[in-house]
Every structure is written in C-alpha cells, then in structure tokens.
PDB file of C-alpha atoms and ligand atoms in Angstrom:
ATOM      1  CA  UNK A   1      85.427  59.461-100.545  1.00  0.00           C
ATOM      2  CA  UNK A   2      83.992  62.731 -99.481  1.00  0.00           C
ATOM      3  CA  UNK A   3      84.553  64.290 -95.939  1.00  0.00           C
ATOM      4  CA  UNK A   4      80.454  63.906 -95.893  1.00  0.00           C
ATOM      5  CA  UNK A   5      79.916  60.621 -96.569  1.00  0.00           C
ATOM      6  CA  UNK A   6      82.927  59.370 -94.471  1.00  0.00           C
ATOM      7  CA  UNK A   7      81.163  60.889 -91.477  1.00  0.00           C
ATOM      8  CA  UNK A   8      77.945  59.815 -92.788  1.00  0.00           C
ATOM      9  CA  UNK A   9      79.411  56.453 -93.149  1.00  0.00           C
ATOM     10  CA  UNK A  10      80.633  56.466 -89.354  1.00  0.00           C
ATOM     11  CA  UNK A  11      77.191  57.660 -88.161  1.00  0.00           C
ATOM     12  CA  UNK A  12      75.390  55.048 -89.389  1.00  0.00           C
ATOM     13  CA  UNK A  13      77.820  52.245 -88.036  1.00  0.00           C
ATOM     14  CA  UNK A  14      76.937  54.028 -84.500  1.00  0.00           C
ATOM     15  CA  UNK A  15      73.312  54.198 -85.161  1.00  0.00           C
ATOM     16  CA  UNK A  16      72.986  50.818 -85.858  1.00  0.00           C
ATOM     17  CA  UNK A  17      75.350  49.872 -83.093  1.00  0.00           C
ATOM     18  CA  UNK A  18      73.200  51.946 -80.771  1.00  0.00           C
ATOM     19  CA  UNK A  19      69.717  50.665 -82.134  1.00  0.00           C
ATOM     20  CA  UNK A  20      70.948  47.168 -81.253  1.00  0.00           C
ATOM     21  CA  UNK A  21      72.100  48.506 -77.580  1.00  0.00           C
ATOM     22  CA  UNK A  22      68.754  49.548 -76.938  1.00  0.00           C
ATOM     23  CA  UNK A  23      67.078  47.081 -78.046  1.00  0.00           C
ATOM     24  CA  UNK A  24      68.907  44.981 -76.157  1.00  0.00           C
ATOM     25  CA  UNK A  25      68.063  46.907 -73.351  1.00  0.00           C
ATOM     26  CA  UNK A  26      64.722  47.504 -74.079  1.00  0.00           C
ATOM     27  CA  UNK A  27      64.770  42.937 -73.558  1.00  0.00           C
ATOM     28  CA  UNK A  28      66.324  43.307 -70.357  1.00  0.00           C
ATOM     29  CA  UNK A  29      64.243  45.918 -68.890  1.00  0.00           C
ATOM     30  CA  UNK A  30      61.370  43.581 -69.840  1.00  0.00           C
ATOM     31  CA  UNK A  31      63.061  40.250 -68.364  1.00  0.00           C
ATOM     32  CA  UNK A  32      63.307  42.983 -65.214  1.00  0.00           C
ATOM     33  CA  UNK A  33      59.890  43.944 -65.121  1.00  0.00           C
ATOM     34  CA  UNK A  34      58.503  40.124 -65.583  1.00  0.00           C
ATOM     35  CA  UNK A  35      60.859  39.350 -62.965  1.00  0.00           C
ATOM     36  CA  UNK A  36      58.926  41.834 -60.829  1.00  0.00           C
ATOM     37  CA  UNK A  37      55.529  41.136 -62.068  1.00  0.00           C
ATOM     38  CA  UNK A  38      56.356  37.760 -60.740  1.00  0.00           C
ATOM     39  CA  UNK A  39      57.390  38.209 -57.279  1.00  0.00           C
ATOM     40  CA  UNK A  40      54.901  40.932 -56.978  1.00  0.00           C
ATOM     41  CA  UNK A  41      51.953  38.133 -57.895  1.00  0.00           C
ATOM     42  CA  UNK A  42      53.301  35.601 -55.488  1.00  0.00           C
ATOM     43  CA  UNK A  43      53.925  38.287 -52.460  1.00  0.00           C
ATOM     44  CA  UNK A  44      49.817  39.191 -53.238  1.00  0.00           C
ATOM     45  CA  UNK A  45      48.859  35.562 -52.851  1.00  0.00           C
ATOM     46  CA  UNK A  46      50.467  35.803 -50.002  1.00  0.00           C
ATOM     47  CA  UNK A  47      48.995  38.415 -48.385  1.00  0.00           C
ATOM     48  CA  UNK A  48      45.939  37.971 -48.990  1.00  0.00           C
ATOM     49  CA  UNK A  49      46.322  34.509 -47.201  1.00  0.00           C
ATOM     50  CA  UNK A  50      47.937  36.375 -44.401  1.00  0.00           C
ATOM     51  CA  UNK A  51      44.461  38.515 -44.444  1.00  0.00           C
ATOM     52  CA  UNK A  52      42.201  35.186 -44.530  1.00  0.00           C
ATOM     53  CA  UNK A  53      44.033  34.227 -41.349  1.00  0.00           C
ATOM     54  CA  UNK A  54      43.539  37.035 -39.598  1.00  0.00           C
ATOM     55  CA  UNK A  55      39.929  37.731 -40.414  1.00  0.00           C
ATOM     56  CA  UNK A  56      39.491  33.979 -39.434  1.00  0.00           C
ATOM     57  CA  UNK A  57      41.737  34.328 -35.967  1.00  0.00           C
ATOM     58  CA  UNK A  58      39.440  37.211 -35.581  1.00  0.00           C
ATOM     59  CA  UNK A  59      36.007  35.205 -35.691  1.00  0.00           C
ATOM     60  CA  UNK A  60      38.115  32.679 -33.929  1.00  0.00           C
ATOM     61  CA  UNK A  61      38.511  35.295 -31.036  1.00  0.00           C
ATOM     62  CA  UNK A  62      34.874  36.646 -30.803  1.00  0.00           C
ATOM     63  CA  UNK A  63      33.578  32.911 -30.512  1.00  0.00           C
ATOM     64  CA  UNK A  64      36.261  32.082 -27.411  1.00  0.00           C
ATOM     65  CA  UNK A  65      34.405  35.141 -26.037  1.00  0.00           C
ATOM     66  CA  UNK A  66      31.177  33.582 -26.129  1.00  0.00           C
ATOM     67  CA  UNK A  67      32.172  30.190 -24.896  1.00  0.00           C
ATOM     68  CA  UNK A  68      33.242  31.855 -21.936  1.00  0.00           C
ATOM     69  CA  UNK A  69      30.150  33.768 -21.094  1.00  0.00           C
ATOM     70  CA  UNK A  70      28.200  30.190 -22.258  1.00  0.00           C
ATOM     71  CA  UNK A  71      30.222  28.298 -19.909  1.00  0.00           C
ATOM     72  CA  UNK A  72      29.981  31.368 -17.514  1.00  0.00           C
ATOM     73  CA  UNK A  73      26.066  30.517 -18.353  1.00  0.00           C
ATOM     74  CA  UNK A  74      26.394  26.433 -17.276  1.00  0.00           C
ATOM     75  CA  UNK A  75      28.347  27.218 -14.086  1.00  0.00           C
ATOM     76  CA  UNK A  76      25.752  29.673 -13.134  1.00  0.00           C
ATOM     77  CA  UNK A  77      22.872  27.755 -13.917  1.00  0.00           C
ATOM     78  CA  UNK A  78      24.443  24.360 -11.974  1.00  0.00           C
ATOM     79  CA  UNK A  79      25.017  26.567  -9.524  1.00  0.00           C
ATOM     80  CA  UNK A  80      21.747  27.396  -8.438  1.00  0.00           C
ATOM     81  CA  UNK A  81      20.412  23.634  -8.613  1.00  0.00           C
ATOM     82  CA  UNK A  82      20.977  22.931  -4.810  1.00  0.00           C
ATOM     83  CA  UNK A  83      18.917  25.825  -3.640  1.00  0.00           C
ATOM     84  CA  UNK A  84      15.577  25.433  -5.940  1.00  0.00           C
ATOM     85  CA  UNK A  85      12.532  24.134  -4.461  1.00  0.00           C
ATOM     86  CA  UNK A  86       9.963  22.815  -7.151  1.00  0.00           C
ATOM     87  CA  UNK A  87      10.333  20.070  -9.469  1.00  0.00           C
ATOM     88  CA  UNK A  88       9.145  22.521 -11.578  1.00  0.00           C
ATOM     89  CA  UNK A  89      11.622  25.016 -11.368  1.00  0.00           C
ATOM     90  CA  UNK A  90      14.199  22.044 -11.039  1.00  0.00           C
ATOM     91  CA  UNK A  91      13.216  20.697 -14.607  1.00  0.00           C
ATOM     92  CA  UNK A  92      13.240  24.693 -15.979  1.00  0.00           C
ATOM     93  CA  UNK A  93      16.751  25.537 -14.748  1.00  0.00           C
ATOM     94  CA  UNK A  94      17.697  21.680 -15.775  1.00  0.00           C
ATOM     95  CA  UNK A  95      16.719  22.694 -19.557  1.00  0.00           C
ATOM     96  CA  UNK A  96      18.507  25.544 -19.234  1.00  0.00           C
ATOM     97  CA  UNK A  97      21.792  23.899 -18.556  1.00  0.00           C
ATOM     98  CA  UNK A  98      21.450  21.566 -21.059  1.00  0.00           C
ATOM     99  CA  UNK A  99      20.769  24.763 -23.949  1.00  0.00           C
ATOM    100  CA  UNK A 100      23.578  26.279 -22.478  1.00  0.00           C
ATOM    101  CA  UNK A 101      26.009  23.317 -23.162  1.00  0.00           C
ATOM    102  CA  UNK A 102      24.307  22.512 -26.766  1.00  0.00           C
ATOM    103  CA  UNK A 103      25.171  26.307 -27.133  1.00  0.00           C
ATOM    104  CA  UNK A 104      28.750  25.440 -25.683  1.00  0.00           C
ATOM    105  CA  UNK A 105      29.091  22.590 -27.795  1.00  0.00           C
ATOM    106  CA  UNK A 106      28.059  24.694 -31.047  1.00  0.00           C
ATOM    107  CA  UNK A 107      30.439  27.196 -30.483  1.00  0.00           C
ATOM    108  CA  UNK A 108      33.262  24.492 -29.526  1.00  0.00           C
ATOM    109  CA  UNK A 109      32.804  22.956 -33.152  1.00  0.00           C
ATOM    110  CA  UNK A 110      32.202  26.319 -34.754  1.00  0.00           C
ATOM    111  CA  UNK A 111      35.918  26.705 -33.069  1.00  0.00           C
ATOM    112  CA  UNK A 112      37.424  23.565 -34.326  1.00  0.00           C
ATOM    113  CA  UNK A 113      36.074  23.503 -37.774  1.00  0.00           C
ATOM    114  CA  UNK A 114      37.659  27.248 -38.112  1.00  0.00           C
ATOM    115  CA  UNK A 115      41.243  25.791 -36.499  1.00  0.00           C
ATOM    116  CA  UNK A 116      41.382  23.355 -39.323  1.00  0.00           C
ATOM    117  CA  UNK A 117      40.750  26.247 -41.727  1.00  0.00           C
ATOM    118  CA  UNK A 118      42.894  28.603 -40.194  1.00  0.00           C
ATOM    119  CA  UNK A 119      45.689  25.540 -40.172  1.00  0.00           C
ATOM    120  CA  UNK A 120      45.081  24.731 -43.856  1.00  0.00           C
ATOM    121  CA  UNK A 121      45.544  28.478 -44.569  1.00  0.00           C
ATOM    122  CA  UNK A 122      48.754  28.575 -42.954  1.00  0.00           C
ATOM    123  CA  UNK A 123      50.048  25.518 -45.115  1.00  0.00           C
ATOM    124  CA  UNK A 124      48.627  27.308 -48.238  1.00  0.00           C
ATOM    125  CA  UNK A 125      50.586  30.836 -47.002  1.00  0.00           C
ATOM    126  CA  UNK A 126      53.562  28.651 -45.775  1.00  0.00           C
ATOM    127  CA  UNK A 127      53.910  27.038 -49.244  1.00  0.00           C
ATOM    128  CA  UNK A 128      53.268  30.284 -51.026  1.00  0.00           C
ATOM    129  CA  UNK A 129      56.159  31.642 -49.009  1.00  0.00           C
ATOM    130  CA  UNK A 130      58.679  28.924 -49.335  1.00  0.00           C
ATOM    131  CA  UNK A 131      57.976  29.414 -53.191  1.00  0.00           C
ATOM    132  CA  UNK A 132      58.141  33.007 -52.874  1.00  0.00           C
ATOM    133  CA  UNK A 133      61.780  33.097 -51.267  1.00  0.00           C
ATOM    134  CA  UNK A 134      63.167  30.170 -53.523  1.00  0.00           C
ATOM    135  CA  UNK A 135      62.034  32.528 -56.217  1.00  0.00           C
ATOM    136  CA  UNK A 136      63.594  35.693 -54.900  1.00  0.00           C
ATOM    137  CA  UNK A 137      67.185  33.281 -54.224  1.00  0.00           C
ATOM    138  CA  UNK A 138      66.748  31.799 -57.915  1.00  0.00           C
ATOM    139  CA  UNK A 139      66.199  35.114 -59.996  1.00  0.00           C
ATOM    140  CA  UNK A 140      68.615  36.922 -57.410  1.00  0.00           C
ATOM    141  CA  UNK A 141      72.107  36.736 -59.651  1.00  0.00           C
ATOM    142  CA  UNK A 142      69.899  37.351 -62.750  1.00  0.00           C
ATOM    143  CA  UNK A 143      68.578  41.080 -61.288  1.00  0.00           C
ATOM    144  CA  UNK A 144      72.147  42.070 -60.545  1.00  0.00           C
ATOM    145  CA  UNK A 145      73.168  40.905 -63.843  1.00  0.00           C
ATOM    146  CA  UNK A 146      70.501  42.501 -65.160  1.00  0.00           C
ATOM    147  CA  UNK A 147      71.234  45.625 -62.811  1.00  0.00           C
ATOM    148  CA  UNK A 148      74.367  45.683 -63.948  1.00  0.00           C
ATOM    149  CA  UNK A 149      73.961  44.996 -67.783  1.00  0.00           C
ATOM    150  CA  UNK A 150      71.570  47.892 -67.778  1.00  0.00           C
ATOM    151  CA  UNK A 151      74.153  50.427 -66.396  1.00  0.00           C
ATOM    152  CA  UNK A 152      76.970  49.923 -68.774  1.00  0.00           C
ATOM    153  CA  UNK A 153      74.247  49.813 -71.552  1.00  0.00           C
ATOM    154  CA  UNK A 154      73.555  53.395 -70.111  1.00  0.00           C
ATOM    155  CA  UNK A 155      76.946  54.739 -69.951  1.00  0.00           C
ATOM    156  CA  UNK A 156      77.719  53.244 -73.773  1.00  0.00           C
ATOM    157  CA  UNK A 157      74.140  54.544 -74.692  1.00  0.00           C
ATOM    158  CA  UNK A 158      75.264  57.825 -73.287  1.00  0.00           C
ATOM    159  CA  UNK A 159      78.907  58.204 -74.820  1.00  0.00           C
ATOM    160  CA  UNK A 160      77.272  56.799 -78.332  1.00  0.00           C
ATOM    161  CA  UNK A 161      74.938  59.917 -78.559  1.00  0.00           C
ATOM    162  CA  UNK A 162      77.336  62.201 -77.522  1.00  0.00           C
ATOM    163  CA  UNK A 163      79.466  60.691 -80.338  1.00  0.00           C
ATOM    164  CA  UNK A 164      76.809  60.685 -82.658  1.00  0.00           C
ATOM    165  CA  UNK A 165      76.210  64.764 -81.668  1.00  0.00           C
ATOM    166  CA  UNK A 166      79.660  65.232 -82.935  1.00  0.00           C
ATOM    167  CA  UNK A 167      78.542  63.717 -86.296  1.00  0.00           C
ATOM    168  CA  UNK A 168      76.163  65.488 -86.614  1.00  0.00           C
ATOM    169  CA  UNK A 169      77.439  68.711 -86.081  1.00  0.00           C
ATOM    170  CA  UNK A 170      79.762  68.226 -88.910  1.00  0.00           C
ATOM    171  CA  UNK A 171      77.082  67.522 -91.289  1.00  0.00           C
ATOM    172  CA  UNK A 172      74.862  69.680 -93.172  1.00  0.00           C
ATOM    173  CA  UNK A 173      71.758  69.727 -92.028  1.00  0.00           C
ATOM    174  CA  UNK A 174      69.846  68.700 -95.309  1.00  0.00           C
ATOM    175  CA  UNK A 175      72.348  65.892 -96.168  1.00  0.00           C
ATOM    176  CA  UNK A 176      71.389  64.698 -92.531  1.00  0.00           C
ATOM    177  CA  UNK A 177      67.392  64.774 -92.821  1.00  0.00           C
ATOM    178  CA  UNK A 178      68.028  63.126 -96.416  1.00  0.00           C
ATOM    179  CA  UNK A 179      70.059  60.843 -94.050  1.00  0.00           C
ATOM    180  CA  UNK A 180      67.611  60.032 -90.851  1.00  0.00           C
ATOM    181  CA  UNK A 181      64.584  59.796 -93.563  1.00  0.00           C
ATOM    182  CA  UNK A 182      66.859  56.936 -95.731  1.00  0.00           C
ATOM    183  CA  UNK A 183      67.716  55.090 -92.883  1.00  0.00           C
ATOM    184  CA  UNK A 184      64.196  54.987 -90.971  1.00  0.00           C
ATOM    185  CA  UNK A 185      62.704  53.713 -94.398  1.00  0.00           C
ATOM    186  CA  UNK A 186      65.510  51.160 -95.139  1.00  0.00           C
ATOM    187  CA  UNK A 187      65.719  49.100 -91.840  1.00  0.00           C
ATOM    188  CA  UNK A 188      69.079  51.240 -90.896  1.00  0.00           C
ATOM    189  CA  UNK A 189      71.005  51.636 -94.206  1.00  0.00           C
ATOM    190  CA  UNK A 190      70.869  54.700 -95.940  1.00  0.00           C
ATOM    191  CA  UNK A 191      74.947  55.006 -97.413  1.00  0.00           C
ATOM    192  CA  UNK A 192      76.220  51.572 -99.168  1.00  0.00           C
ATOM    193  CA  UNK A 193      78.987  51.056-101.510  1.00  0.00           C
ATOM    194  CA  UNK A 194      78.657  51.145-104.930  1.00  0.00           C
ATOM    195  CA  UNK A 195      81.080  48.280-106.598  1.00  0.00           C
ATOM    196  CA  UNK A 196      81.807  46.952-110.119  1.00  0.00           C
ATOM    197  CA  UNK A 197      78.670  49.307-111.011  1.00  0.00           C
ATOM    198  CA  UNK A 198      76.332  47.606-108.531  1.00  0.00           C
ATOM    199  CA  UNK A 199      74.564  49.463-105.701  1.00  0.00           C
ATOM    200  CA  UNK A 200      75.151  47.182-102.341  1.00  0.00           C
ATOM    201  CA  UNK A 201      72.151  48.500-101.055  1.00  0.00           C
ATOM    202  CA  UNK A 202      69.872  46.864-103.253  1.00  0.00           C
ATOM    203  CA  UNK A 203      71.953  44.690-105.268  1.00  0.00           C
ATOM    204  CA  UNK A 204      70.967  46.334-108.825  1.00  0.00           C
ATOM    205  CA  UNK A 205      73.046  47.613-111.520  1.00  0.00           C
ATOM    206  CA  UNK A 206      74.163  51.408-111.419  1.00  0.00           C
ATOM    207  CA  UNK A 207      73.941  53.423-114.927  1.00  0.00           C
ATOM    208  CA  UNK A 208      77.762  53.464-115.787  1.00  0.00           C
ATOM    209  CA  UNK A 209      78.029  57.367-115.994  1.00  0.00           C
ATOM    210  CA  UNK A 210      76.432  57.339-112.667  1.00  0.00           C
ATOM    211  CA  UNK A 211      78.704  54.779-111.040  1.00  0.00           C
ATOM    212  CA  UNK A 212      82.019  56.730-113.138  1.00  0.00           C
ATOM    213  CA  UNK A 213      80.899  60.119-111.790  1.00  0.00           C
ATOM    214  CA  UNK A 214      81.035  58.545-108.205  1.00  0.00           C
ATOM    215  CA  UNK A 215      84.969  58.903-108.274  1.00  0.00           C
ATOM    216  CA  UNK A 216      84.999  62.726-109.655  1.00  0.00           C
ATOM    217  CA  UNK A 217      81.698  64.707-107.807  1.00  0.00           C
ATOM    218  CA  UNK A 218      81.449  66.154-104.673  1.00  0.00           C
ATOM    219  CA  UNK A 219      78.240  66.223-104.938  1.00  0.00           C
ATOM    220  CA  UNK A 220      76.634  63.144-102.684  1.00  0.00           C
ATOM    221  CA  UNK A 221      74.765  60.553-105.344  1.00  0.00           C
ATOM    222  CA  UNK A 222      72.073  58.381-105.048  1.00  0.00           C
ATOM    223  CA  UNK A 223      70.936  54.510-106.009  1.00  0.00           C
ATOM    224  CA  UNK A 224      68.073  55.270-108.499  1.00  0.00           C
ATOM    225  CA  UNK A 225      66.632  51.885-107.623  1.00  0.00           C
ATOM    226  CA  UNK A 226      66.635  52.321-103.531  1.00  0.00           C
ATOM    227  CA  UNK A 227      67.625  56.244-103.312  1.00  0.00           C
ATOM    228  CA  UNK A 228      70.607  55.204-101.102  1.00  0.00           C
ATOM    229  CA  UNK A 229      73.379  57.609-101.199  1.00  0.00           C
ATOM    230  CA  UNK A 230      76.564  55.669-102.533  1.00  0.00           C
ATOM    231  CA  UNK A 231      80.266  55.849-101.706  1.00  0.00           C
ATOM    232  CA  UNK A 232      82.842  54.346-103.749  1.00  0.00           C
ATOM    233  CA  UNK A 233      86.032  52.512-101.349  1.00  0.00           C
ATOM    234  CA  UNK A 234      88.748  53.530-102.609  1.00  0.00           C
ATOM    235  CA  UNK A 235      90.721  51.313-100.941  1.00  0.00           C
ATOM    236  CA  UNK A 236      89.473  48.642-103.588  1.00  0.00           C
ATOM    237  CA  UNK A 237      90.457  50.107-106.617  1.00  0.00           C
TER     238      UNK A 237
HETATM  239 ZN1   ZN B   1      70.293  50.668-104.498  1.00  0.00          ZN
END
C-alpha cells in the first residue's frame, strides 16, 4: 500500500475516533448544562418565595405600626372618660373608642390572615428547599463524573489533533482536501479496501483493470461508484 494512503488510512481511524469523542462530549456537556438548568429553576422558585415573604413580613411590619398608634388611640381616648362633663361629649369620645378598636380589630385580622400566608409561604419555600438540596446531593457524583469525563475527553481530544497535525503534514495537500471533502460527504469514510474486485465502500463491483492496477500504481485510485479512494491489504493476498 502506498506511504499516502497508509497515513490516509490512519487519519481517518483518528477522525472517526475523535468525531465519536466529541460527540460524546458534546452529550455530556448537555447532561451538564440540564443539570444546571435544573437547579438553577428550583433555586428561582425559591427565591422568589423568599421575596413573597419578605414583601409580606414587610406589610406585616407597617400594620404592627398602626396597631400600636390605634391602641395608642383606645388608651388615649379611655383615658379621658373620667374627666368629661356632658353626656354629650361622653357618648362622642365613647364612639370614638369603639372606631378605634373596630380599627384595632381590622388591623389584628389584616395581621393574622397575612401570618397564615406568610406561614404557608414558608412551607412552600421550605419544601422547595428540601427538594432543592436532595437534588444538589442526588446529581452530586454525576457532575464530578461528568467533571471528570469531560477533562480526559479534553486531554485525548487534545493529543488526537495534535496526532492528526502530524498526518497531515505528511500528506499532500490536494490528496487531503480530496480527503476531508470524501469523508464529510460519506458519513466518515473516504479510503476502503478494495477486495476480490469489490469496493468496501459501497459494496459494488470494481472494473477488473481498475481493481489489477490497484497493486502496481502509485497513483491513489478511486471507486467509480462512491469516488472513495481504495487501498488494496496486502496482508490478504
Ligand atoms: Zn465504492
């Protein structure tokens, strides 16, 4: 076999070894980024029912503030019911203290019906984070795996096209655009065998002058059925 297509031969054993490294990498990085996507949707839930409570713990806040000035209101009000001297006034302040403690009383359930939300939120964002860091202990071993796996596909990525640069460099430049165009138009194989006159490429019959002139030329020959560039193995003569 020629110097050319031994090489040629080599090369594409790489290339397809390295096409199926990275697209077995190309898998993991996705697995990674779902992984991600994942957490990342839970850890928003999350927040945003951390954010609910605290813009509910807010209102919560301001309406403790008025129930002290409305009870600040009662106190005041009672207060001044031992020194008034008309029924009139009597019955005025009277009516006062009782809108005061309606006002109390609105504020009080105001305040209760937003501690049952603000407790319900708390389950929801206590659930959501239970969930969130069984998740993160569950897919833990998979990301370093993953981690991992995506290093040494890196390193053999790396030595395989430093390999394949050597390749190349012993190529001619023509036979190897007549080679990258082959093998991007048939799915990775661009040199086959040719045996008992049959092109293993496409599984049709070779002219016999063409598959005899195999084991004489230097020249590099081609399938005319698929245009694959065919090697004889000497090795199975
Ligand atoms: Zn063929």
């Amino acid at each position: 076999m020629q110097e050319t297509l031994k090489i040629l031969k080599e090369l594409q054993a790489l290339d397809q070894e390295l096409n199926e490294k990275r697209y077995g990498r190309q898998k993991l990085a996705g697995e990674q980024a779902e992984i991600h996507s994942e957490l990342t949707r839970i850890q928003a839930m999350v927040d945003q029912l951390k954010a609910n409570v605290a813009e509910l713990d807010a209102q919560r806040r301001d309406l403790s503030q008025d129930l002290i000035i409305e009870e600040g209101n009662v106190t005041k009000a009672e207060g001044r019911l031992p020194t008034i001297k008309t029924q009139r006034e009597y019955v005025a302040v009277l009516k006062e203290v009782d809108t005061a403690k309606k006002m109390n009383k609105d504020i009080q359930d105001k305040i209760a019906a937003l501690d049952l939300q603000i407790a319900n939120l708390n389950n929801d964002r206590q659930e959501k984070e239970d969930e969130l860091a069984q998740i993160k202990v569950e897919v833990k071993e998979r990301q370093n795996e993953i981690a991992a796996a995506l290093d040494t596909t890196d390193k053999i990525l790396g030595e395989g096209d430093g390999r394949r640069d050597d390749f190349l460099a012993r190529i001619p430049a023509s036979v190897r655009r007549r080679y990258e165009i082959l093998r991007d138009k048939r799915a990775g194989v661009a040199v086959v065998e040719a045996r008992q006159e049959t092109c293993y490429g496409c599984n049709m019959n070779l002219p016999p002058q063409l598959f005899n002139r195999l084991y004489t030329t230097d020249e590099i020959l081609t399938c005319p059925h698929c245009n694959r560039m065919l090697y004889i193995d000497m090795t199975q003569l």
